Coordinates of C-alpha atoms in Angstrom, one line a residue:
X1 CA 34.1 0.0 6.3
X2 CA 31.4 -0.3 4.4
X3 CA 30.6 -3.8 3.2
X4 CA 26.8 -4.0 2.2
X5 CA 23.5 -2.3 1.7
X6 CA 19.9 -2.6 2.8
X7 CA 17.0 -1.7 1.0
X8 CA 13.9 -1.0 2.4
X9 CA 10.6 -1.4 0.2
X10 CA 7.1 0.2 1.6
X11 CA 4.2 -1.3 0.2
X12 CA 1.6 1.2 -0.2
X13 CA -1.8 0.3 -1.3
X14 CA -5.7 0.6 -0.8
X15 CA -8.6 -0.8 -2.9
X16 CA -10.3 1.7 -4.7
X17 CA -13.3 2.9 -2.7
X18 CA -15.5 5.9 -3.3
X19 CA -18.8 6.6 -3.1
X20 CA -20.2 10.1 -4.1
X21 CA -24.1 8.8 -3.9
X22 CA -23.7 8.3 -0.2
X23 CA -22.7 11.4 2.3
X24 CA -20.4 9.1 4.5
X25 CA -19.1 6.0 3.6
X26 CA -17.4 3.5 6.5
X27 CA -14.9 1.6 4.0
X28 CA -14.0 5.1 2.9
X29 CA -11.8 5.5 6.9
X30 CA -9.5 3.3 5.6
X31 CA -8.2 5.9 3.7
X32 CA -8.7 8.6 5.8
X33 CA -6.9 6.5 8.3
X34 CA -3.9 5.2 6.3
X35 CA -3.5 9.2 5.4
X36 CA -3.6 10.1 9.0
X37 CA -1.5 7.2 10.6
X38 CA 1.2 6.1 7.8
X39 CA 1.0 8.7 4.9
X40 CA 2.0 11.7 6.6
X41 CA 4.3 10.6 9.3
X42 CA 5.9 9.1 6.6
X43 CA 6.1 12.5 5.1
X44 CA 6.9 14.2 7.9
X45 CA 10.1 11.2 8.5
X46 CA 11.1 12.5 4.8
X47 CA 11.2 15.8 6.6
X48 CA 13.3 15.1 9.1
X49 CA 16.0 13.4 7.9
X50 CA 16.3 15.8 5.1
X51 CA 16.3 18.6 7.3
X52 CA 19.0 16.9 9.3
X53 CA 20.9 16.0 6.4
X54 CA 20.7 12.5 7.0
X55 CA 21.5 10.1 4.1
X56 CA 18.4 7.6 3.2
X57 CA 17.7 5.6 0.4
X58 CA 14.1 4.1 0.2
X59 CA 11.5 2.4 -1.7
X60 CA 7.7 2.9 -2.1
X61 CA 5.2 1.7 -3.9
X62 CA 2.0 3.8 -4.6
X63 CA -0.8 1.7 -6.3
X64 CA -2.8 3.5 -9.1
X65 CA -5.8 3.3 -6.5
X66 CA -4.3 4.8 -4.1
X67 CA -2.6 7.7 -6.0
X68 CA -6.5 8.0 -7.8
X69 CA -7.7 8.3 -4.3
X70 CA -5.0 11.0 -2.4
X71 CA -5.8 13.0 -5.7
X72 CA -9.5 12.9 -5.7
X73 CA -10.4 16.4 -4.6
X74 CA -14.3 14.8 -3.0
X75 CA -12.0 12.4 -0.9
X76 CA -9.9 15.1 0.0
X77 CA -12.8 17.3 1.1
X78 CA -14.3 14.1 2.5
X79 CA -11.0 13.7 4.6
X80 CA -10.7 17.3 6.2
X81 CA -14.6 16.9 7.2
X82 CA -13.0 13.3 9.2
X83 CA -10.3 15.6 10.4
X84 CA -12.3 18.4 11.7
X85 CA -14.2 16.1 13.6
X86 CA -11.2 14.2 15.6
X87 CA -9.9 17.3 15.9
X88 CA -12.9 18.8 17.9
X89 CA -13.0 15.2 19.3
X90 CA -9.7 15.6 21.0
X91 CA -10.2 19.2 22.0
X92 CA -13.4 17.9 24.0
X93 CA -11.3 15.4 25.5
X94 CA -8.4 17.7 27.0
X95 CA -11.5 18.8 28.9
X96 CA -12.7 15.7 29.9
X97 CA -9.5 14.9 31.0
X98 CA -8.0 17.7 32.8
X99 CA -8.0 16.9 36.4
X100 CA -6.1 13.4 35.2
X101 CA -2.6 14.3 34.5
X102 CA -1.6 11.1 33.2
X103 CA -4.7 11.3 30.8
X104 CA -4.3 14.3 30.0
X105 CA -1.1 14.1 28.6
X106 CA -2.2 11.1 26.2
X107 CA -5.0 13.5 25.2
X108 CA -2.5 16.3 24.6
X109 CA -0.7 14.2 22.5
X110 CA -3.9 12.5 20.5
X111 CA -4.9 16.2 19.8
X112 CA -0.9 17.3 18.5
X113 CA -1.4 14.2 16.5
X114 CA -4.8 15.0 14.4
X115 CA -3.9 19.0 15.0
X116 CA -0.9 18.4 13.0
X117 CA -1.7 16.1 10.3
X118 CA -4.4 18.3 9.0
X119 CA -2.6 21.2 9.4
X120 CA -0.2 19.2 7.1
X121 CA -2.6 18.2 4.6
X122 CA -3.2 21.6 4.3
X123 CA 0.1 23.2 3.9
X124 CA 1.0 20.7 1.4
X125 CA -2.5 22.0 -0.7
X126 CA -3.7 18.4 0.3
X127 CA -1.5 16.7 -2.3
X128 CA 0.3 14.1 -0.8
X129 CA 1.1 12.8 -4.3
X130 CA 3.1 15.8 -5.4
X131 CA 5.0 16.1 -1.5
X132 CA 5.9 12.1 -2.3
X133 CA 6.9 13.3 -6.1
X134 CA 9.2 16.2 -4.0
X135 CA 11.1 12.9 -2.1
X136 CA 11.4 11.2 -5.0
X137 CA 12.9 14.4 -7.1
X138 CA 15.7 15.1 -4.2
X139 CA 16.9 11.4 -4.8
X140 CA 16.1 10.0 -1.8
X141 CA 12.9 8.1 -2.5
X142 CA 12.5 5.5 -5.4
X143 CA 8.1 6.0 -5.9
X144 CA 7.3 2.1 -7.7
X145 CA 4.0 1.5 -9.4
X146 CA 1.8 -1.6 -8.5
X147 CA 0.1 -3.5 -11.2
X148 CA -2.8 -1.1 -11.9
X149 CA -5.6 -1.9 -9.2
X150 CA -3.4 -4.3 -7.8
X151 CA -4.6 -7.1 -9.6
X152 CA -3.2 -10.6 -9.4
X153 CA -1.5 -11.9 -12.6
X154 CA -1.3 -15.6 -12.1
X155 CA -4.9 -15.2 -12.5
X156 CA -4.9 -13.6 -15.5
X157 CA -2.5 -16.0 -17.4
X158 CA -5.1 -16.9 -20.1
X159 CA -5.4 -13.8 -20.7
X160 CA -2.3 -12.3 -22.3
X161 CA -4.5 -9.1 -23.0
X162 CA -5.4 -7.9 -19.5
X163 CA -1.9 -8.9 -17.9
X164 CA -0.7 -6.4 -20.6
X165 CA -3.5 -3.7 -19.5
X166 CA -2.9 -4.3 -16.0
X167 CA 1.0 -3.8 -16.6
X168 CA 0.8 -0.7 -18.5
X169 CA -1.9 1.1 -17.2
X170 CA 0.2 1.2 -14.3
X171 CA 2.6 2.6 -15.9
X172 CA 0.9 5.6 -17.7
X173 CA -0.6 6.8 -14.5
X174 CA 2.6 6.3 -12.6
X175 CA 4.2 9.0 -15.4
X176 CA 1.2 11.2 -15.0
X177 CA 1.4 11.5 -11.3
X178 CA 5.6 11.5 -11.4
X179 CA 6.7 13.0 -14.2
X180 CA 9.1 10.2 -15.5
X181 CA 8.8 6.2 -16.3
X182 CA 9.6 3.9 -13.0
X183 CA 12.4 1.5 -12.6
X184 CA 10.6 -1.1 -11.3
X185 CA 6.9 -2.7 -10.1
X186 CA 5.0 -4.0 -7.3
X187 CA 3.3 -7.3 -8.8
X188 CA 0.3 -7.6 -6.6
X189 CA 1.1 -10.3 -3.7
X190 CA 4.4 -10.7 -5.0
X191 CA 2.6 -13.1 -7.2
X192 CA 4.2 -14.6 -9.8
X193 CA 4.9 -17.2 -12.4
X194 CA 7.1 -18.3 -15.3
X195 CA 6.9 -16.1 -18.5
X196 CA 5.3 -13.3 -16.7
X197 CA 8.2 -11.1 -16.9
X198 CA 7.5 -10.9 -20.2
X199 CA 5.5 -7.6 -19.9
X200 CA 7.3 -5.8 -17.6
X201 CA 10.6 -6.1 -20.3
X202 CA 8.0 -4.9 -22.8
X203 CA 7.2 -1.4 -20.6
X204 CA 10.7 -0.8 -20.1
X205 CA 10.2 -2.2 -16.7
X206 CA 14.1 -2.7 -14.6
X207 CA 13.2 -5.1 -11.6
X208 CA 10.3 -6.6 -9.7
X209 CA 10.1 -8.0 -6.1
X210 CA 9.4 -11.9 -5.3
X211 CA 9.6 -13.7 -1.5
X212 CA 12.0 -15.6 -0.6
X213 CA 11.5 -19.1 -1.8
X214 CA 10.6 -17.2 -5.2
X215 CA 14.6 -17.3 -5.8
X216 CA 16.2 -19.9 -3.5
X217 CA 13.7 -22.4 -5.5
X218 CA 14.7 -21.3 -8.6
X219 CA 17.1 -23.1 -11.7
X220 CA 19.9 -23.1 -11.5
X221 CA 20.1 -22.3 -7.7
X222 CA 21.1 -19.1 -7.2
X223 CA 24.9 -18.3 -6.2
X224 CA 24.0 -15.7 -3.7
X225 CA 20.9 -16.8 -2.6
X226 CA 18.5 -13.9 -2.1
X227 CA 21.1 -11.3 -1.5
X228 CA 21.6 -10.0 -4.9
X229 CA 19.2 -10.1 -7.9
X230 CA 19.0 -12.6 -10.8
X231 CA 18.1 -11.6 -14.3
X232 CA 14.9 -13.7 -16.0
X233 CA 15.6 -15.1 -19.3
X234 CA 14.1 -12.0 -20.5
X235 CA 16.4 -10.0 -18.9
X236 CA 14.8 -8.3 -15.7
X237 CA 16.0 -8.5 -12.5
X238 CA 14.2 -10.2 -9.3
X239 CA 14.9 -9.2 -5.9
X240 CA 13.9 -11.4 -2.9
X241 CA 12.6 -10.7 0.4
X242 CA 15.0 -11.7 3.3
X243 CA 13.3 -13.6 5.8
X244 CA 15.6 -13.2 8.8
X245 CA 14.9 -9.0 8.4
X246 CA 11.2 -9.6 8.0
X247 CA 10.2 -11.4 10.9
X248 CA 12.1 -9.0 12.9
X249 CA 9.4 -6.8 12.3
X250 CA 5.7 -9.1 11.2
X251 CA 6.3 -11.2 13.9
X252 CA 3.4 -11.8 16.3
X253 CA 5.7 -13.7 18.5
X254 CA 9.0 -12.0 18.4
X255 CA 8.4 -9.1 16.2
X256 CA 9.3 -5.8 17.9
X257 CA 5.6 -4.1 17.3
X258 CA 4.7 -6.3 20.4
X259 CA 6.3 -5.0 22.8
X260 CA 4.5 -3.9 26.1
X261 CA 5.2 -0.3 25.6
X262 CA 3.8 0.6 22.1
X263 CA 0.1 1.5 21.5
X264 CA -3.0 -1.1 22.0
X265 CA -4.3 -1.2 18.9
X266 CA -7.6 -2.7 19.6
X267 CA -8.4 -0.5 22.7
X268 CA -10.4 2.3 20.8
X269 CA -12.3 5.4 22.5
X270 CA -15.1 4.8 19.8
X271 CA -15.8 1.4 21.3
X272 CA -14.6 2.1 24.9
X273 CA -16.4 5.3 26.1
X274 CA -19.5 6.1 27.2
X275 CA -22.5 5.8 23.7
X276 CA -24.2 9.0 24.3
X277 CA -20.9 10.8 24.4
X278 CA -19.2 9.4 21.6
X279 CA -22.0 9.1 19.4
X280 CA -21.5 12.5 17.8
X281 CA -18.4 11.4 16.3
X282 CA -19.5 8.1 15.3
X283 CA -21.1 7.8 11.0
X284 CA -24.8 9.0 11.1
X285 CA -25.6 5.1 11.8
X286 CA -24.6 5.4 15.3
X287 CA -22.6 2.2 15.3
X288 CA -19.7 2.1 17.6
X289 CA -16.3 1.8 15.1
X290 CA -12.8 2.5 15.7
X291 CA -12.1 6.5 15.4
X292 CA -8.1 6.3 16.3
X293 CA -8.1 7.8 19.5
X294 CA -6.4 5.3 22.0
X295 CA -5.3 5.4 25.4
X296 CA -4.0 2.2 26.0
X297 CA -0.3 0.7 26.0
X298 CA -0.3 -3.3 24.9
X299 CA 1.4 -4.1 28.2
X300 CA 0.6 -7.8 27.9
X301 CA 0.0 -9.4 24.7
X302 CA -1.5 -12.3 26.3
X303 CA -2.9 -10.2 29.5
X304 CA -6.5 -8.3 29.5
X305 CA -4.9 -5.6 31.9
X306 CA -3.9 -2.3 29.8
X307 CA -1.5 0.3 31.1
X308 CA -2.3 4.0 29.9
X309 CA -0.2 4.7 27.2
X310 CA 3.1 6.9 27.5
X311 CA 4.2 8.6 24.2
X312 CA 7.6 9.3 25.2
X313 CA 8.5 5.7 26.7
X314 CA 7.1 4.3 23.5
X315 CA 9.5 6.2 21.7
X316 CA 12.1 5.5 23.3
X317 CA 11.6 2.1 22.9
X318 CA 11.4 2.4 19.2
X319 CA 14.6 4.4 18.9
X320 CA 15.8 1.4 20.9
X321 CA 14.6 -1.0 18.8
X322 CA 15.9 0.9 15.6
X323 CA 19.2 0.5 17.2
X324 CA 19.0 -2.9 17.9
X325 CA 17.5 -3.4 14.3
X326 CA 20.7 -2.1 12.4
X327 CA 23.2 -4.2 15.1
X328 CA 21.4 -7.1 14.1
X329 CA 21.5 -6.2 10.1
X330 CA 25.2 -5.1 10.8
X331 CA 26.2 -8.7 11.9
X332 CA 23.8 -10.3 9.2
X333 CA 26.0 -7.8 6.9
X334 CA 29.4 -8.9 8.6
X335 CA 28.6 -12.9 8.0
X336 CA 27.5 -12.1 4.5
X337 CA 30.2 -10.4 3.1
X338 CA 32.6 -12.5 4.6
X339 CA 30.9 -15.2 2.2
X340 CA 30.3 -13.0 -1.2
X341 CA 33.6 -12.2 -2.5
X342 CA 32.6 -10.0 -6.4
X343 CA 29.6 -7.9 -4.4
X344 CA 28.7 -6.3 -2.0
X345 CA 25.1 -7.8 -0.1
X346 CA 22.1 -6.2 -0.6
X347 CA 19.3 -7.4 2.5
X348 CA 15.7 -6.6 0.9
X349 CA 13.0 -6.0 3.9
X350 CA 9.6 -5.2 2.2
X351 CA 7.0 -4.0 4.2
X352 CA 3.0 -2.9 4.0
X353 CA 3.1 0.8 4.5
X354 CA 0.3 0.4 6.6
X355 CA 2.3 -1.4 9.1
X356 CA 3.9 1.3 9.7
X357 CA 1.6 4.3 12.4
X358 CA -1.6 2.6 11.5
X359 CA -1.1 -1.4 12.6
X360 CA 2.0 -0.2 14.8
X361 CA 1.8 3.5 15.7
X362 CA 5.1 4.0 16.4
X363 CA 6.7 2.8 13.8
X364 CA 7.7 5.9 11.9
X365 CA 10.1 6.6 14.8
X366 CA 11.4 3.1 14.3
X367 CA 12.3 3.8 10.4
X368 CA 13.4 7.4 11.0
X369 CA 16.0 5.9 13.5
X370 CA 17.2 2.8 11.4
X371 CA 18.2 5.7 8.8
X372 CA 19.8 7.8 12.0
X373 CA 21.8 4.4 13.4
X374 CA 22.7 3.3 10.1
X375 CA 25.2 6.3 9.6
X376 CA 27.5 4.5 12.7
X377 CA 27.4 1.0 11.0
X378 CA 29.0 -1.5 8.4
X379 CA 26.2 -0.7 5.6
X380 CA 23.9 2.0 3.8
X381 CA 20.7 1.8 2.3
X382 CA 19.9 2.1 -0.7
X383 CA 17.1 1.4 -3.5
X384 CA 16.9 -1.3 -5.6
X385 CA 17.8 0.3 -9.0
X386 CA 21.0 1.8 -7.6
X387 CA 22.1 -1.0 -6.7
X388 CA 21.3 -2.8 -10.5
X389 CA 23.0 0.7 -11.5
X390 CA 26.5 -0.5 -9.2
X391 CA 25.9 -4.3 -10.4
X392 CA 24.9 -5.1 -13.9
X393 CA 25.0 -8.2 -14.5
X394 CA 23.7 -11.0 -12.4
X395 CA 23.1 -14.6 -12.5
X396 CA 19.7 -15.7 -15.0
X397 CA 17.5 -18.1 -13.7
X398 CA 14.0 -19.6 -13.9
X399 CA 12.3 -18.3 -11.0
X400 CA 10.0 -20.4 -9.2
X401 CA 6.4 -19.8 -8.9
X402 CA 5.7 -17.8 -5.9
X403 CA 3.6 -14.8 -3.9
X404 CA 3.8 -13.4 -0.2
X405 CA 0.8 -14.8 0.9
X406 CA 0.0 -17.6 3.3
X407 CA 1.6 -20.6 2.4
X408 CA 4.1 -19.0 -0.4
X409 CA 1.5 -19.5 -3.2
X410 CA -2.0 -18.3 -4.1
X411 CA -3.7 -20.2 -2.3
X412 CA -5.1 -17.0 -0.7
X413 CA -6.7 -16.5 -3.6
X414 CA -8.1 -19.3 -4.7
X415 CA -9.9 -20.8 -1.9
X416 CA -13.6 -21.9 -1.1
X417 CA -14.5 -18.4 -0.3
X418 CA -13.5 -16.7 -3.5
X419 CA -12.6 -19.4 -6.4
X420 CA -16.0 -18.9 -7.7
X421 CA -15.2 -15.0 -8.8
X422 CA -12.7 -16.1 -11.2
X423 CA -15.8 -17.4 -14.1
X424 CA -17.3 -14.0 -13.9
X425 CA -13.6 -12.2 -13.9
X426 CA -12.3 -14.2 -16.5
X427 CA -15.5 -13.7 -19.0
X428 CA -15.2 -9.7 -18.0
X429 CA -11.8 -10.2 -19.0
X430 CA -13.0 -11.7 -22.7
X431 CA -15.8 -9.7 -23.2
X432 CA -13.5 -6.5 -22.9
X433 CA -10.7 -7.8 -24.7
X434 CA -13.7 -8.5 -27.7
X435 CA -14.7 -4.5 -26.9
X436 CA -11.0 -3.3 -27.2
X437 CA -10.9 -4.3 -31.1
X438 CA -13.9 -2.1 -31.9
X439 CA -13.4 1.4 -33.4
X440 CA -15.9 4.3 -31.9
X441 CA -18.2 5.1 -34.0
X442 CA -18.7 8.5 -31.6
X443 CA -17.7 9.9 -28.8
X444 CA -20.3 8.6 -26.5
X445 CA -19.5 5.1 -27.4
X446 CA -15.7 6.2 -27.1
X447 CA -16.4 6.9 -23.2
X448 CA -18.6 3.5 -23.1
X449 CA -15.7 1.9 -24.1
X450 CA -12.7 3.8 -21.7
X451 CA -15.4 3.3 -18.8
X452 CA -15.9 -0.8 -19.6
X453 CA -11.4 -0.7 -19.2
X454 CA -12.3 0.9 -15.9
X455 CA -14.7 -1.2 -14.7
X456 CA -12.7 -4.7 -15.2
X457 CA -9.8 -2.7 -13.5
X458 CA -11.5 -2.4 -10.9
X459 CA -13.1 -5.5 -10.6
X460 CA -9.3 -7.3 -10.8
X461 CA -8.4 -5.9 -7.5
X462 CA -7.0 -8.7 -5.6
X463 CA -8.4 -7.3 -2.5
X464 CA -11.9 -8.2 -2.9
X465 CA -10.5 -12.6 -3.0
X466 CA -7.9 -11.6 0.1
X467 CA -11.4 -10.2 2.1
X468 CA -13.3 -12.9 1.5
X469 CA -10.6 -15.3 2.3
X470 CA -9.8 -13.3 6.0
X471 CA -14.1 -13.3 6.3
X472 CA -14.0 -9.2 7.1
X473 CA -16.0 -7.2 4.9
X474 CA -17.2 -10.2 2.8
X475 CA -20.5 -8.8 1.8
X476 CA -18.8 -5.2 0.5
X477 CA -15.8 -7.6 -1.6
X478 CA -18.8 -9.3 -3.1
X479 CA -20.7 -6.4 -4.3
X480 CA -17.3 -4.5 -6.0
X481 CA -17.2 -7.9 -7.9
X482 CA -20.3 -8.1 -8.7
X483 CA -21.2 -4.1 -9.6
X484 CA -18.3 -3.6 -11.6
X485 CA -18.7 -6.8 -13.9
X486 CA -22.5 -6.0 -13.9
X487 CA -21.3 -2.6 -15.2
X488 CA -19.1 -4.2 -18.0
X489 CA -21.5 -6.5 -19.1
X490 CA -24.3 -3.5 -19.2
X491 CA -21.6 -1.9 -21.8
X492 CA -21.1 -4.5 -23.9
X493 CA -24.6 -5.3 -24.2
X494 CA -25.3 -1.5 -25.1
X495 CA -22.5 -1.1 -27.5
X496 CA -23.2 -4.4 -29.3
X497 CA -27.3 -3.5 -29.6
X498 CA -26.4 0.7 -30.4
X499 CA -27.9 1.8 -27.4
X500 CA -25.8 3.3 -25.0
X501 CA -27.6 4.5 -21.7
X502 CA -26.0 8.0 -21.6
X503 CA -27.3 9.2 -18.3
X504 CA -26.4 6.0 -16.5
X505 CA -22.9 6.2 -18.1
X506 CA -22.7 9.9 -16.6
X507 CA -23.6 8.8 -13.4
X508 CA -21.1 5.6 -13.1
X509 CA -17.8 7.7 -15.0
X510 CA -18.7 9.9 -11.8
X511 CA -18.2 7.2 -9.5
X512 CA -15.8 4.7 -10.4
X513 CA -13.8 7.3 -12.1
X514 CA -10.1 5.5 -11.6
X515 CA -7.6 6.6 -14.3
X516 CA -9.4 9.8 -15.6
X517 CA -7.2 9.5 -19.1
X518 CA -7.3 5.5 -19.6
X519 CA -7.9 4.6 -23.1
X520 CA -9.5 1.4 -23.8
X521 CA -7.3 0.3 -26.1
X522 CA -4.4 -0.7 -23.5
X523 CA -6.6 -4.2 -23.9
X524 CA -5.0 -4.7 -27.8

């Protein structure tokens, strides 16, 4: 008997990073790799099940940077060169390797890996966006927006302006890459706060995502906690992460992507083998840098001894922990219904995509198999606006302010590290808001303007605060701050004195050129 549903939400986003003016660029791999590692074995699950006729319902969100980037045909060129390389990487190392059967057979299956995911890229024309779009057309996958470049709206609440840019930008490019308007949004670290909702009911926009706490501490309480949604005052619906799901799967302690079996992240052959022979597949600096080719099983979290790595006991153990996975949401199911007597549950387990063949490799499998087990248990998945289709009206509340991050708030955010960003953000934020009421006087000054929108965009990414806070690539999160306000400022100052720059405006619409048909005026 069928007595709930759960709804799994992939959160897929990257800054926006791309750099024509250099021939190699290091923060660039993060893309290459999320491609490589989540992207298309995501895909290639999609495949699977609908080859197999499996029933799935699930959620995913595609930030505007991130669709900008898959569809950018120099990052796509940029990402077969990075595949060619691995690949010959690989083939070098089934030599090496040969006389080491073990080895060998983790090279084999490093070599499948990178063989197959470019052969993908290029069967599919390399455009992911339009094999995603395919997914979402059959029915089984509900594509989300994220706020445009994923910026933060708490810190935008004095200005109305750019929460509304932010918010509907997101939504243009989401119809120009899919073809329809979406059902719901990603707010950037689940972020919000009263009165927000606001602009989403003014795009159209059916539901958003909040954690936990972002419900259970709102008023009134709510009657079913975090399994169902609540309406805002303004009439859109907020669903709530479940905790008890969650940590099943981010825990460091308990969490299943820990186990002995699975693939050592941190044991890479670009800082593990010998200089010499590596170096060729290293970036023209030479410095030693994760490349994605592994050998290692975790064996013991707390150990330094690694095991080699065996694909197919690592699979196994993720089929066995998708099983184990769906028992446990199957009794969570049992107790729930037993408690919520005018609906059926909905569980809500949100996710960064990444998480899933790039942070742990084998979690594909683990997804693919929840969807395979879930066809023998007491629940189905489904998406979130299926289920608002099933329940209409819910209980409306004030939610409390919230976001996913450390501590349940935004502290993240606004810390020591970063707080001092938000003087220059916020006067970008007024100085194009000023720049959105003017009319072009030509077409030159129209692009000035349409490239200034781009420019704070990108500057809002709430990416740039998080990597300052975590103290990684501080000194690149610094200069995206700094070059794309610079670049605003530049603009107004040109437009207000008549004097555009026109060959410096070529040569920065060819670089940051996010959102190829933005038009300034989403700032009004």
């Amino acid at each position: 008997m069928m007595k709930g549903y759960l709804s799994i939400v992939l959160h897929a986003h990257l800054p926006y990073v791309r750099h024509p003016e250099y021939e190699e660029f290091l923060e660039e791999d993060w893309l290459f790799e999320a491609i490589t590692e989540t992207y298309i074995p995501l895909l290639n699950m999609f495949e699977n099940l609908t080859r197999d006729r499996v029933p799935f319902n699930i959620t995913m969100t595609i930030s505007g940077t991130l669709a900008n980037m898959l569809n950018d045909e120099m990052l796509q060129n940029r990402y077969l060169k990075h595949m060619d390389k691995l690949v010959d990487f690989c083939t070098l190392e089934l030599e090496r390797l040969s006389p080491y059967p073990d080895m060998y057979a983790i090279a084999l299956h490093n070599y499948d890996t990178y063989f197959n995911a470019r052969k993908y890229f290029l069967d599919n024309d390399k455009n992911l966006i339009k094999r995603f779009k395919y997914f979402q057309d059959l029915g089984n996958l509900e594509i989300i927006p994220v706020t445009a470049t994923h910026g933060m709206l708490p810190m935008m609440k004095d200005f109305p302006n750019a929460i509304r840019a932010q918010v509907r930008m997101a939504k243009l490019d989401y119809m120009h890459n899919f073809g329809r308007e979406p059902q719901g949004i990603w707010l950037a670290e689940c972020a919000y706060y009263k009165g927000q909702d606001i602009y989403l009911k003014d795009e159209g926009i059916r539901y958003f995502l909040v954690d936990a706490h972002g419900i259970k501490n709102s008023d009134p309480r709510p009657v079913y906690g975090v399994y169902s949604p609540v309406f805002t005052e303004n009439g859109v619906a907020a669903f709530a992460r479940d905790l008890e799901s969650s940590e099943q799967v981010w825990s460091s302690e308990v969490g299943y992507p820990g186990d002995g079996a699975y693939r050592e992240f941190h044991k890479d052959a670009g800082y593990e083998l010998d200089y010499e022979y590596i170096k060729p597949f290293l970036h023209s600096d030479g410095v030693r840098r994760n490349i994605g080719i592994k050998y290692h099983a975790i064996t013991d979290k707390k150990g330094t001894f690694k095991k080699a790595y065996n694909p197919e006991e690592a699979r196994n153990t993720a089929i066995s922990h998708a099983y184990n996975f769906v028992y446990n949401r199957s009794k969570q199911i049992d107790y729930l219904s037993s408690k919520m007597k005018y609906r059926k549950p909905i569980i809500l387990s949100p996710y960064d995509a990444e998480l899933y063949g790039h942070w742990w490799y084998e979690g594909p499998i683990f997804l693919e198999y929840i969807f395979r087990a879930m066809q023998e248990s007491n629940f189905t998945s489904i998406t979130p606006s299926k289920y608002l289709d099933i329940y209409k009206l819910n209980q409306v509340v004030d939610l409390s302010m919230s976001s996913w991050g450390a501590n349940g708030y935004y502290d993240v955010w606004v810390d020591g590290s970063n707080d001092y960003i938000y003087r220059h953000l916020h006067k970008a934020a007024s100085k194009m808001i000023e720049l959105a009421k003017i009319e072009p006087a030509n077409e030159l000054e129209y692009r000035a303007l349409n490239q200034a929108a781009r420019e704070l965009f990108l500057a809002q990414t709430s990416c740039w605060p998080f990597i300052m806070f975590t103290k990684t690539m501080v000194g690149y999160a610094e200069k995206k701050i700094s070059d794309h306000t610079y670049r605003l400022f530049k603009i107004y100052e040109d437009i207000k004195h008549g004097s555009i720059d026109e060959e410096w405006l070529n040569e920065i619409e060819g670089r940051d050129n996010i959102f190829k048909n933005v038009d300034y005026r989403v700032y009004r």
